[in-house]
Structure formats: C-alpha cells, structure tokens
Amino acid sequence: MKTIISVCILLIFQGIVNGQTKTIVYERSPNIEYQLRNEFRPEVRQRVTEMLKSKVKLYKLMISEEVSSYSQNQQVKASMTSFELTKIKGHYKDLRKEELSVEIQIQEDDYFIKDNLSLFELKELDEEQKILDYKCKAYTATRGDESYVFWVTKEPDIINGPAEFHCKEGLILQVDAKSYSLTAKSLERTKKKKSPNIPTPSKRAKILTYDEYNSLIDEIKKSMISTMQLKQGN
C-alpha cells in the first residue's frame, strides 16, 4: 500500500514539474580586460570601457517540457546597424530530436541553422562556485577551435543552456568565453504551460550547419578585410 501511495505521489509531482514553464534570464557582458589587452593609453581604455559597459544585454531562455527558446529580452529589439555582421533572431532547442535551430540574418540575408545539440566536448575541472544559490561545477567545453568554460548545475533538474550552448550534465548557468560571458540572473517556474514555438525556415532562408555558418562568417570577414586594405592602398 505504501509503495502504491509513493508511486502516486511521484507521478503527481512529475506531472506538476512537466506542466511548468521555466524562465531563466541571462546577462551577456563583454570581457573588458580581454578587449583592451593590446591597449595601454588611459584615455582610450576609459572611453572603450564606457562603450563596452553600454553593450550589456539581457536574454531570456524559456523552457517547457522538451522545447526551449532563447532570445533578447527586450520589448523593442534594436535593428541591425551598419557595424553588425549578423543579427540572431532566436535560438531554439528540441531535446526530443536533440536538434538546434537558429534564425539568423547575415548582411540582410536570411539564414537558418539546423544542427545537432551535441556540439561540445566537455572535460570536468576541479572548480566549483554558486550561481543563484545553485552549486555549479566547471567544465571546459570545446567545439573545433573554439573553447569555453561552462558552469553547470544539476540541482534544478533541467538540461539546457543559453544560446547554442548545451550539455547533458545539467543546466548551464554561466558561459565564459574569451570576449564575453553569459551569466544567469534569475530562474523562475510558473504553473502556466507555454510551449515555445520552433519556427520553420522561410522560403528565402538558406539552411546551414554550424560549421557551414562559421565558414561563411570567416569568408565574409576575409572579404571585408581585403576591401579595407584595397581602400587604404588607394
């Protein structure tokens, strides 16, 4: 009888948890010291520091069951400026299919990234810290030539992370990259179930994998550098 009651309680608890929507707000902030690593003039450092501080942005990760969406947490999103190469409209994850989708605009052209969630190779480090009162372990995460540090917790029983970052070890509450960091600032659970919608690519959008996307960005950057060098030569 006790066993039956325990099973019933467990099923009720799982139903409540599965019916919840989890919302995590992340702050993306630039690594100012890294950005200024080759600049030693005090007046320039001060000016660039103030400019970089203004670049801090908030993003919202919304998780409902096996689906999540991640986008900039602003009612009015800034349009692409002439200095921006890419504008990411949203990251979407389907844990059932282990699939990542990203809506992105590159120089006014629409692209749609579709790839596998298992993009990173992890190695556990002997470091821990608390983020939002959750105990987190550090992992080095590599993808090709890119390297990051993930701070992962198993306590909220959520498997996910900001942007394209993902691991099966738990919830990523912080990502440390060379030039920026993403840090969780709040985590809320609500009873109202609201499943994020994973969009389908538009007819004019070109579908890429992450490797193809990175290759395209490298080609565009090389082309821009060559154009600038030619203009300086003239």
PDB file of C-alpha atoms in Angstrom:
ATOM      1  CA  MET A   1       0.000   0.000   0.000  1.00  0.00           C
ATOM      2  CA  LYS A   2       2.847   2.378   0.918  1.00  0.00           C
ATOM      3  CA  THR A   3       4.527   1.569  -2.405  1.00  0.00           C
ATOM      4  CA  ILE A   4       1.352   2.447  -4.344  1.00  0.00           C
ATOM      5  CA  ILE A   5       0.994   5.751  -2.458  1.00  0.00           C
ATOM      6  CA  SER A   6       4.653   6.610  -3.109  1.00  0.00           C
ATOM      7  CA  VAL A   7       4.270   5.903  -6.837  1.00  0.00           C
ATOM      8  CA  CYS A   8       1.109   8.063  -6.986  1.00  0.00           C
ATOM      9  CA  ILE A   9       2.877  10.960  -5.233  1.00  0.00           C
ATOM     10  CA  LEU A  10       5.824  10.652  -7.646  1.00  0.00           C
ATOM     11  CA  LEU A  11       3.532  10.679 -10.689  1.00  0.00           C
ATOM     12  CA  ILE A  12       1.672  13.743  -9.373  1.00  0.00           C
ATOM     13  CA  PHE A  13       4.989  15.545  -8.724  1.00  0.00           C
ATOM     14  CA  GLN A  14       6.258  14.688 -12.223  1.00  0.00           C
ATOM     15  CA  GLY A  15       3.028  15.989 -13.712  1.00  0.00           C
ATOM     16  CA  ILE A  16       3.412  19.292 -11.865  1.00  0.00           C
ATOM     17  CA  VAL A  17       7.065  19.659 -12.930  1.00  0.00           C
ATOM     18  CA  ASN A  18       6.324  18.732 -16.560  1.00  0.00           C
ATOM     19  CA  GLY A  19       3.490  21.266 -16.635  1.00  0.00           C
ATOM     20  CA  GLN A  20       5.775  24.096 -15.571  1.00  0.00           C
ATOM     21  CA  THR A  21       7.420  26.716 -17.707  1.00  0.00           C
ATOM     22  CA  LYS A  22      10.961  27.614 -16.622  1.00  0.00           C
ATOM     23  CA  THR A  23      12.254  31.089 -17.468  1.00  0.00           C
ATOM     24  CA  ILE A  24      15.914  31.979 -16.992  1.00  0.00           C
ATOM     25  CA  VAL A  25      17.262  35.475 -17.640  1.00  0.00           C
ATOM     26  CA  TYR A  26      20.921  35.693 -18.703  1.00  0.00           C
ATOM     27  CA  GLU A  27      23.149  38.736 -18.845  1.00  0.00           C
ATOM     28  CA  ARG A  28      25.643  38.938 -21.681  1.00  0.00           C
ATOM     29  CA  SER A  29      28.552  41.183 -20.753  1.00  0.00           C
ATOM     30  CA  PRO A  30      31.830  41.836 -22.602  1.00  0.00           C
ATOM     31  CA  ASN A  31      35.179  40.796 -21.153  1.00  0.00           C
ATOM     32  CA  ILE A  32      36.579  44.297 -20.917  1.00  0.00           C
ATOM     33  CA  GLU A  33      40.138  43.320 -19.989  1.00  0.00           C
ATOM     34  CA  TYR A  34      40.335  40.923 -22.929  1.00  0.00           C
ATOM     35  CA  GLN A  35      39.009  43.574 -25.319  1.00  0.00           C
ATOM     36  CA  LEU A  36      41.630  46.041 -24.052  1.00  0.00           C
ATOM     37  CA  ARG A  37      44.520  43.587 -23.846  1.00  0.00           C
ATOM     38  CA  ASN A  38      46.551  45.466 -26.500  1.00  0.00           C
ATOM     39  CA  GLU A  39      45.522  48.996 -25.500  1.00  0.00           C
ATOM     40  CA  PHE A  40      47.567  50.880 -22.882  1.00  0.00           C
ATOM     41  CA  ARG A  41      46.560  54.524 -23.351  1.00  0.00           C
ATOM     42  CA  PRO A  42      44.457  55.524 -20.288  1.00  0.00           C
ATOM     43  CA  GLU A  43      42.100  57.860 -22.178  1.00  0.00           C
ATOM     44  CA  VAL A  44      41.344  55.228 -24.822  1.00  0.00           C
ATOM     45  CA  ARG A  45      40.876  52.492 -22.227  1.00  0.00           C
ATOM     46  CA  GLN A  46      38.408  54.670 -20.322  1.00  0.00           C
ATOM     47  CA  ARG A  47      36.435  55.554 -23.457  1.00  0.00           C
ATOM     48  CA  VAL A  48      36.284  51.953 -24.677  1.00  0.00           C
ATOM     49  CA  THR A  49      35.384  50.681 -21.187  1.00  0.00           C
ATOM     50  CA  GLU A  50      32.363  53.003 -21.034  1.00  0.00           C
ATOM     51  CA  MET A  51      31.319  51.936 -24.516  1.00  0.00           C
ATOM     52  CA  LEU A  52      31.603  48.221 -23.660  1.00  0.00           C
ATOM     53  CA  LYS A  53      29.626  48.648 -20.432  1.00  0.00           C
ATOM     54  CA  SER A  54      26.757  50.002 -22.511  1.00  0.00           C
ATOM     55  CA  LYS A  55      26.786  46.773 -24.552  1.00  0.00           C
ATOM     56  CA  VAL A  56      25.459  44.619 -21.673  1.00  0.00           C
ATOM     57  CA  LYS A  57      22.262  42.868 -22.796  1.00  0.00           C
ATOM     58  CA  LEU A  58      19.665  40.585 -21.223  1.00  0.00           C
ATOM     59  CA  TYR A  59      18.374  37.408 -22.842  1.00  0.00           C
ATOM     60  CA  LYS A  60      15.538  35.098 -21.866  1.00  0.00           C
ATOM     61  CA  LEU A  61      15.611  31.292 -22.007  1.00  0.00           C
ATOM     62  CA  MET A  62      12.103  29.815 -21.873  1.00  0.00           C
ATOM     63  CA  ILE A  63      11.784  26.044 -21.322  1.00  0.00           C
ATOM     64  CA  SER A  64       8.594  23.994 -21.498  1.00  0.00           C
ATOM     65  CA  GLU A  65       8.999  20.216 -21.325  1.00  0.00           C
ATOM     66  CA  GLU A  66      11.446  19.269 -24.109  1.00  0.00           C
ATOM     67  CA  VAL A  67      11.377  22.529 -26.086  1.00  0.00           C
ATOM     68  CA  SER A  68      13.128  25.848 -25.411  1.00  0.00           C
ATOM     69  CA  SER A  69      13.603  29.273 -26.980  1.00  0.00           C
ATOM     70  CA  TYR A  70      16.297  31.877 -26.305  1.00  0.00           C
ATOM     71  CA  SER A  71      16.116  35.485 -27.476  1.00  0.00           C
ATOM     72  CA  GLN A  72      16.931  39.037 -26.454  1.00  0.00           C
ATOM     73  CA  ASN A  73      14.806  40.120 -23.506  1.00  0.00           C
ATOM     74  CA  GLN A  74      13.590  43.444 -24.866  1.00  0.00           C
ATOM     75  CA  GLN A  75      10.142  44.624 -25.916  1.00  0.00           C
ATOM     76  CA  VAL A  76      11.659  46.589 -28.772  1.00  0.00           C
ATOM     77  CA  LYS A  77      14.695  44.949 -30.318  1.00  0.00           C
ATOM     78  CA  ALA A  78      17.324  47.078 -31.941  1.00  0.00           C
ATOM     79  CA  SER A  79      17.571  46.808 -35.709  1.00  0.00           C
ATOM     80  CA  MET A  80      20.802  45.768 -37.345  1.00  0.00           C
ATOM     81  CA  THR A  81      23.326  48.597 -37.575  1.00  0.00           C
ATOM     82  CA  SER A  82      25.914  49.043 -40.300  1.00  0.00           C
ATOM     83  CA  PHE A  83      28.567  47.757 -37.879  1.00  0.00           C
ATOM     84  CA  GLU A  84      26.822  44.439 -37.208  1.00  0.00           C
ATOM     85  CA  LEU A  85      27.654  41.481 -39.409  1.00  0.00           C
ATOM     86  CA  THR A  86      24.960  39.203 -38.019  1.00  0.00           C
ATOM     87  CA  LYS A  87      21.679  39.532 -36.163  1.00  0.00           C
ATOM     88  CA  ILE A  88      20.413  36.438 -34.339  1.00  0.00           C
ATOM     89  CA  LYS A  89      16.633  36.415 -34.062  1.00  0.00           C
ATOM     90  CA  GLY A  90      16.390  33.367 -31.802  1.00  0.00           C
ATOM     91  CA  HIS A  91      17.831  30.014 -30.698  1.00  0.00           C
ATOM     92  CA  TYR A  92      15.500  27.015 -30.403  1.00  0.00           C
ATOM     93  CA  LYS A  93      16.171  23.554 -28.976  1.00  0.00           C
ATOM     94  CA  ASP A  94      14.152  20.353 -29.323  1.00  0.00           C
ATOM     95  CA  LEU A  95      15.512  17.859 -26.787  1.00  0.00           C
ATOM     96  CA  ARG A  96      13.309  15.079 -28.147  1.00  0.00           C
ATOM     97  CA  LYS A  97      15.081  15.280 -31.505  1.00  0.00           C
ATOM     98  CA  GLU A  98      18.363  16.570 -29.994  1.00  0.00           C
ATOM     99  CA  GLU A  99      18.148  19.364 -32.547  1.00  0.00           C
ATOM    100  CA  LEU A 100      19.249  23.007 -32.517  1.00  0.00           C
ATOM    101  CA  SER A 101      17.657  25.647 -34.764  1.00  0.00           C
ATOM    102  CA  VAL A 102      18.822  29.271 -35.105  1.00  0.00           C
ATOM    103  CA  GLU A 103      17.137  32.088 -37.028  1.00  0.00           C
ATOM    104  CA  ILE A 104      19.822  34.471 -38.190  1.00  0.00           C
ATOM    105  CA  GLN A 105      20.334  37.383 -40.543  1.00  0.00           C
ATOM    106  CA  ILE A 106      23.705  37.950 -42.203  1.00  0.00           C
ATOM    107  CA  GLN A 107      24.136  41.230 -44.087  1.00  0.00           C
ATOM    108  CA  GLU A 108      20.373  41.490 -44.714  1.00  0.00           C
ATOM    109  CA  ASP A 109      20.134  37.868 -45.980  1.00  0.00           C
ATOM    110  CA  ASP A 110      18.137  35.261 -44.036  1.00  0.00           C
ATOM    111  CA  TYR A 111      19.734  32.019 -42.870  1.00  0.00           C
ATOM    112  CA  PHE A 112      18.539  29.138 -40.718  1.00  0.00           C
ATOM    113  CA  ILE A 113      20.994  26.947 -38.814  1.00  0.00           C
ATOM    114  CA  LYS A 114      19.950  23.356 -38.131  1.00  0.00           C
ATOM    115  CA  ASP A 115      22.371  21.113 -36.266  1.00  0.00           C
ATOM    116  CA  ASN A 116      22.760  18.521 -33.550  1.00  0.00           C
ATOM    117  CA  LEU A 117      22.665  19.649 -29.907  1.00  0.00           C
ATOM    118  CA  SER A 118      25.790  17.632 -29.034  1.00  0.00           C
ATOM    119  CA  LEU A 119      28.172  20.247 -30.386  1.00  0.00           C
ATOM    120  CA  PHE A 120      30.623  20.463 -27.478  1.00  0.00           C
ATOM    121  CA  GLU A 121      33.199  18.119 -25.969  1.00  0.00           C
ATOM    122  CA  LEU A 122      33.348  18.519 -22.176  1.00  0.00           C
ATOM    123  CA  LYS A 123      36.108  17.954 -19.635  1.00  0.00           C
ATOM    124  CA  GLU A 124      35.357  18.358 -15.918  1.00  0.00           C
ATOM    125  CA  LEU A 125      37.506  20.796 -13.946  1.00  0.00           C
ATOM    126  CA  ASP A 126      38.238  20.836 -10.220  1.00  0.00           C
ATOM    127  CA  GLU A 127      36.386  24.128  -9.672  1.00  0.00           C
ATOM    128  CA  GLU A 128      33.018  24.969  -8.135  1.00  0.00           C
ATOM    129  CA  GLN A 129      31.001  28.113  -7.439  1.00  0.00           C
ATOM    130  CA  LYS A 130      27.431  29.078  -6.537  1.00  0.00           C
ATOM    131  CA  ILE A 131      25.233  30.889  -9.044  1.00  0.00           C
ATOM    132  CA  LEU A 132      21.687  31.831  -7.969  1.00  0.00           C
ATOM    133  CA  ASP A 133      22.340  29.678  -4.873  1.00  0.00           C
ATOM    134  CA  TYR A 134      22.857  26.612  -7.081  1.00  0.00           C
ATOM    135  CA  LYS A 135      26.068  24.617  -6.768  1.00  0.00           C
ATOM    136  CA  CYS A 136      27.867  24.641 -10.124  1.00  0.00           C
ATOM    137  CA  LYS A 137      30.782  22.602 -11.449  1.00  0.00           C
ATOM    138  CA  ALA A 138      33.143  23.915 -14.112  1.00  0.00           C
ATOM    139  CA  TYR A 139      33.794  22.176 -17.434  1.00  0.00           C
ATOM    140  CA  THR A 140      35.964  23.126 -20.375  1.00  0.00           C
ATOM    141  CA  ALA A 141      33.822  22.917 -23.499  1.00  0.00           C
ATOM    142  CA  THR A 142      35.378  22.740 -26.950  1.00  0.00           C
ATOM    143  CA  ARG A 143      33.914  22.880 -30.432  1.00  0.00           C
ATOM    144  CA  GLY A 144      36.513  22.812 -33.175  1.00  0.00           C
ATOM    145  CA  ASP A 145      38.961  25.640 -32.446  1.00  0.00           C
ATOM    146  CA  GLU A 146      36.550  27.349 -30.007  1.00  0.00           C
ATOM    147  CA  SER A 147      36.947  26.915 -26.249  1.00  0.00           C
ATOM    148  CA  TYR A 148      34.660  27.927 -23.373  1.00  0.00           C
ATOM    149  CA  VAL A 149      34.112  27.276 -19.666  1.00  0.00           C
ATOM    150  CA  PHE A 150      30.645  26.033 -18.712  1.00  0.00           C
ATOM    151  CA  TRP A 151      29.345  26.373 -15.143  1.00  0.00           C
ATOM    152  CA  VAL A 152      26.783  23.589 -14.796  1.00  0.00           C
ATOM    153  CA  THR A 153      24.328  22.680 -12.034  1.00  0.00           C
ATOM    154  CA  LYS A 154      22.273  19.510 -11.584  1.00  0.00           C
ATOM    155  CA  GLU A 155      20.129  20.927  -8.769  1.00  0.00           C
ATOM    156  CA  PRO A 156      17.134  22.353 -10.703  1.00  0.00           C
ATOM    157  CA  ASP A 157      16.844  19.067 -12.696  1.00  0.00           C
ATOM    158  CA  ILE A 158      16.941  20.948 -16.025  1.00  0.00           C
ATOM    159  CA  ILE A 159      19.085  20.088 -19.048  1.00  0.00           C
ATOM    160  CA  ASN A 160      19.628  23.200 -21.155  1.00  0.00           C
ATOM    161  CA  GLY A 161      21.678  26.381 -21.515  1.00  0.00           C
ATOM    162  CA  PRO A 162      21.802  29.815 -23.147  1.00  0.00           C
ATOM    163  CA  ALA A 163      22.071  30.347 -26.915  1.00  0.00           C
ATOM    164  CA  GLU A 164      23.574  27.312 -28.681  1.00  0.00           C
ATOM    165  CA  PHE A 165      25.319  26.136 -25.507  1.00  0.00           C
ATOM    166  CA  HIS A 166      24.101  22.773 -24.256  1.00  0.00           C
ATOM    167  CA  CYS A 167      25.305  19.742 -22.316  1.00  0.00           C
ATOM    168  CA  LYS A 168      23.692  16.604 -20.903  1.00  0.00           C
ATOM    169  CA  GLU A 169      25.300  17.177 -17.474  1.00  0.00           C
ATOM    170  CA  GLY A 170      22.628  19.695 -16.414  1.00  0.00           C
ATOM    171  CA  LEU A 171      21.715  23.367 -16.679  1.00  0.00           C
ATOM    172  CA  ILE A 172      24.421  25.794 -17.813  1.00  0.00           C
ATOM    173  CA  LEU A 173      24.153  28.889 -15.614  1.00  0.00           C
ATOM    174  CA  GLN A 174      27.281  30.606 -16.894  1.00  0.00           C
ATOM    175  CA  VAL A 175      29.401  30.534 -20.029  1.00  0.00           C
ATOM    176  CA  ASP A 176      32.848  32.147 -20.038  1.00  0.00           C
ATOM    177  CA  ALA A 177      34.225  32.928 -23.492  1.00  0.00           C
ATOM    178  CA  LYS A 178      37.325  34.934 -24.371  1.00  0.00           C
ATOM    179  CA  SER A 179      35.495  38.114 -25.278  1.00  0.00           C
ATOM    180  CA  TYR A 180      32.268  37.831 -23.250  1.00  0.00           C
ATOM    181  CA  SER A 181      30.364  35.950 -20.560  1.00  0.00           C
ATOM    182  CA  LEU A 182      26.745  34.808 -20.165  1.00  0.00           C
ATOM    183  CA  THR A 183      25.526  34.630 -16.561  1.00  0.00           C
ATOM    184  CA  ALA A 184      22.118  33.616 -15.212  1.00  0.00           C
ATOM    185  CA  LYS A 185      20.494  36.415 -13.187  1.00  0.00           C
ATOM    186  CA  SER A 186      17.140  34.809 -12.340  1.00  0.00           C
ATOM    187  CA  LEU A 187      15.290  31.494 -12.603  1.00  0.00           C
ATOM    188  CA  GLU A 188      11.514  31.303 -12.291  1.00  0.00           C
ATOM    189  CA  ARG A 189       8.983  28.482 -12.567  1.00  0.00           C
ATOM    190  CA  THR A 190       5.375  29.135 -13.470  1.00  0.00           C
ATOM    191  CA  LYS A 191       2.410  26.763 -13.462  1.00  0.00           C
ATOM    192  CA  LYS A 192       1.056  28.075 -16.733  1.00  0.00           C
ATOM    193  CA  LYS A 193       2.322  25.862 -19.520  1.00  0.00           C
ATOM    194  CA  LYS A 194       3.517  27.851 -22.506  1.00  0.00           C
ATOM    195  CA  SER A 195       5.441  25.890 -25.113  1.00  0.00           C
ATOM    196  CA  PRO A 196       7.881  27.904 -27.232  1.00  0.00           C
ATOM    197  CA  ASN A 197       7.228  27.619 -30.953  1.00  0.00           C
ATOM    198  CA  ILE A 198      10.113  26.399 -33.088  1.00  0.00           C
ATOM    199  CA  PRO A 199       9.827  28.289 -36.385  1.00  0.00           C
ATOM    200  CA  THR A 200      10.253  26.722 -39.798  1.00  0.00           C
ATOM    201  CA  PRO A 201      12.729  28.265 -42.255  1.00  0.00           C
ATOM    202  CA  SER A 202      11.302  30.850 -44.610  1.00  0.00           C
ATOM    203  CA  LYS A 203      11.388  30.059 -48.328  1.00  0.00           C
ATOM    204  CA  ARG A 204      14.200  32.534 -48.922  1.00  0.00           C
ATOM    205  CA  ALA A 205      16.332  31.381 -45.958  1.00  0.00           C
ATOM    206  CA  LYS A 206      19.398  29.283 -46.673  1.00  0.00           C
ATOM    207  CA  ILE A 207      19.802  26.307 -44.317  1.00  0.00           C
ATOM    208  CA  LEU A 208      23.285  25.780 -42.830  1.00  0.00           C
ATOM    209  CA  THR A 209      25.039  23.628 -40.242  1.00  0.00           C
ATOM    210  CA  TYR A 210      27.136  25.407 -37.582  1.00  0.00           C
ATOM    211  CA  ASP A 211      30.363  24.515 -39.394  1.00  0.00           C
ATOM    212  CA  GLU A 212      28.980  25.955 -42.643  1.00  0.00           C
ATOM    213  CA  TYR A 213      27.865  29.087 -40.793  1.00  0.00           C
ATOM    214  CA  ASN A 214      31.334  29.602 -39.244  1.00  0.00           C
ATOM    215  CA  SER A 215      32.985  29.096 -42.657  1.00  0.00           C
ATOM    216  CA  LEU A 216      30.643  31.656 -44.210  1.00  0.00           C
ATOM    217  CA  ILE A 217      31.410  34.220 -41.480  1.00  0.00           C
ATOM    218  CA  ASP A 218      35.160  33.654 -41.937  1.00  0.00           C
ATOM    219  CA  GLU A 219      34.834  34.216 -45.700  1.00  0.00           C
ATOM    220  CA  ILE A 220      32.828  37.432 -45.218  1.00  0.00           C
ATOM    221  CA  LYS A 221      35.354  38.765 -42.678  1.00  0.00           C
ATOM    222  CA  LYS A 222      38.282  37.994 -45.005  1.00  0.00           C
ATOM    223  CA  SER A 223      36.477  39.761 -47.844  1.00  0.00           C
ATOM    224  CA  MET A 224      35.815  42.820 -45.656  1.00  0.00           C
ATOM    225  CA  ILE A 225      39.489  42.976 -44.585  1.00  0.00           C
ATOM    226  CA  SER A 226      40.646  42.710 -48.218  1.00  0.00           C
ATOM    227  CA  THR A 227      38.260  45.503 -49.244  1.00  0.00           C
ATOM    228  CA  MET A 228      39.535  47.750 -46.422  1.00  0.00           C
ATOM    229  CA  GLN A 229      43.162  47.079 -47.382  1.00  0.00           C
ATOM    230  CA  LEU A 230      42.450  47.947 -51.019  1.00  0.00           C
ATOM    231  CA  LYS A 231      40.782  51.227 -49.985  1.00  0.00           C
ATOM    232  CA  GLN A 232      43.730  52.107 -47.741  1.00  0.00           C
ATOM    233  CA  GLY A 233      46.111  51.304 -50.590  1.00  0.00           C
ATOM    234  CA  ASN A 234      44.295  53.706 -52.852  1.00  0.00           C
TER     235      ASN A 234
END
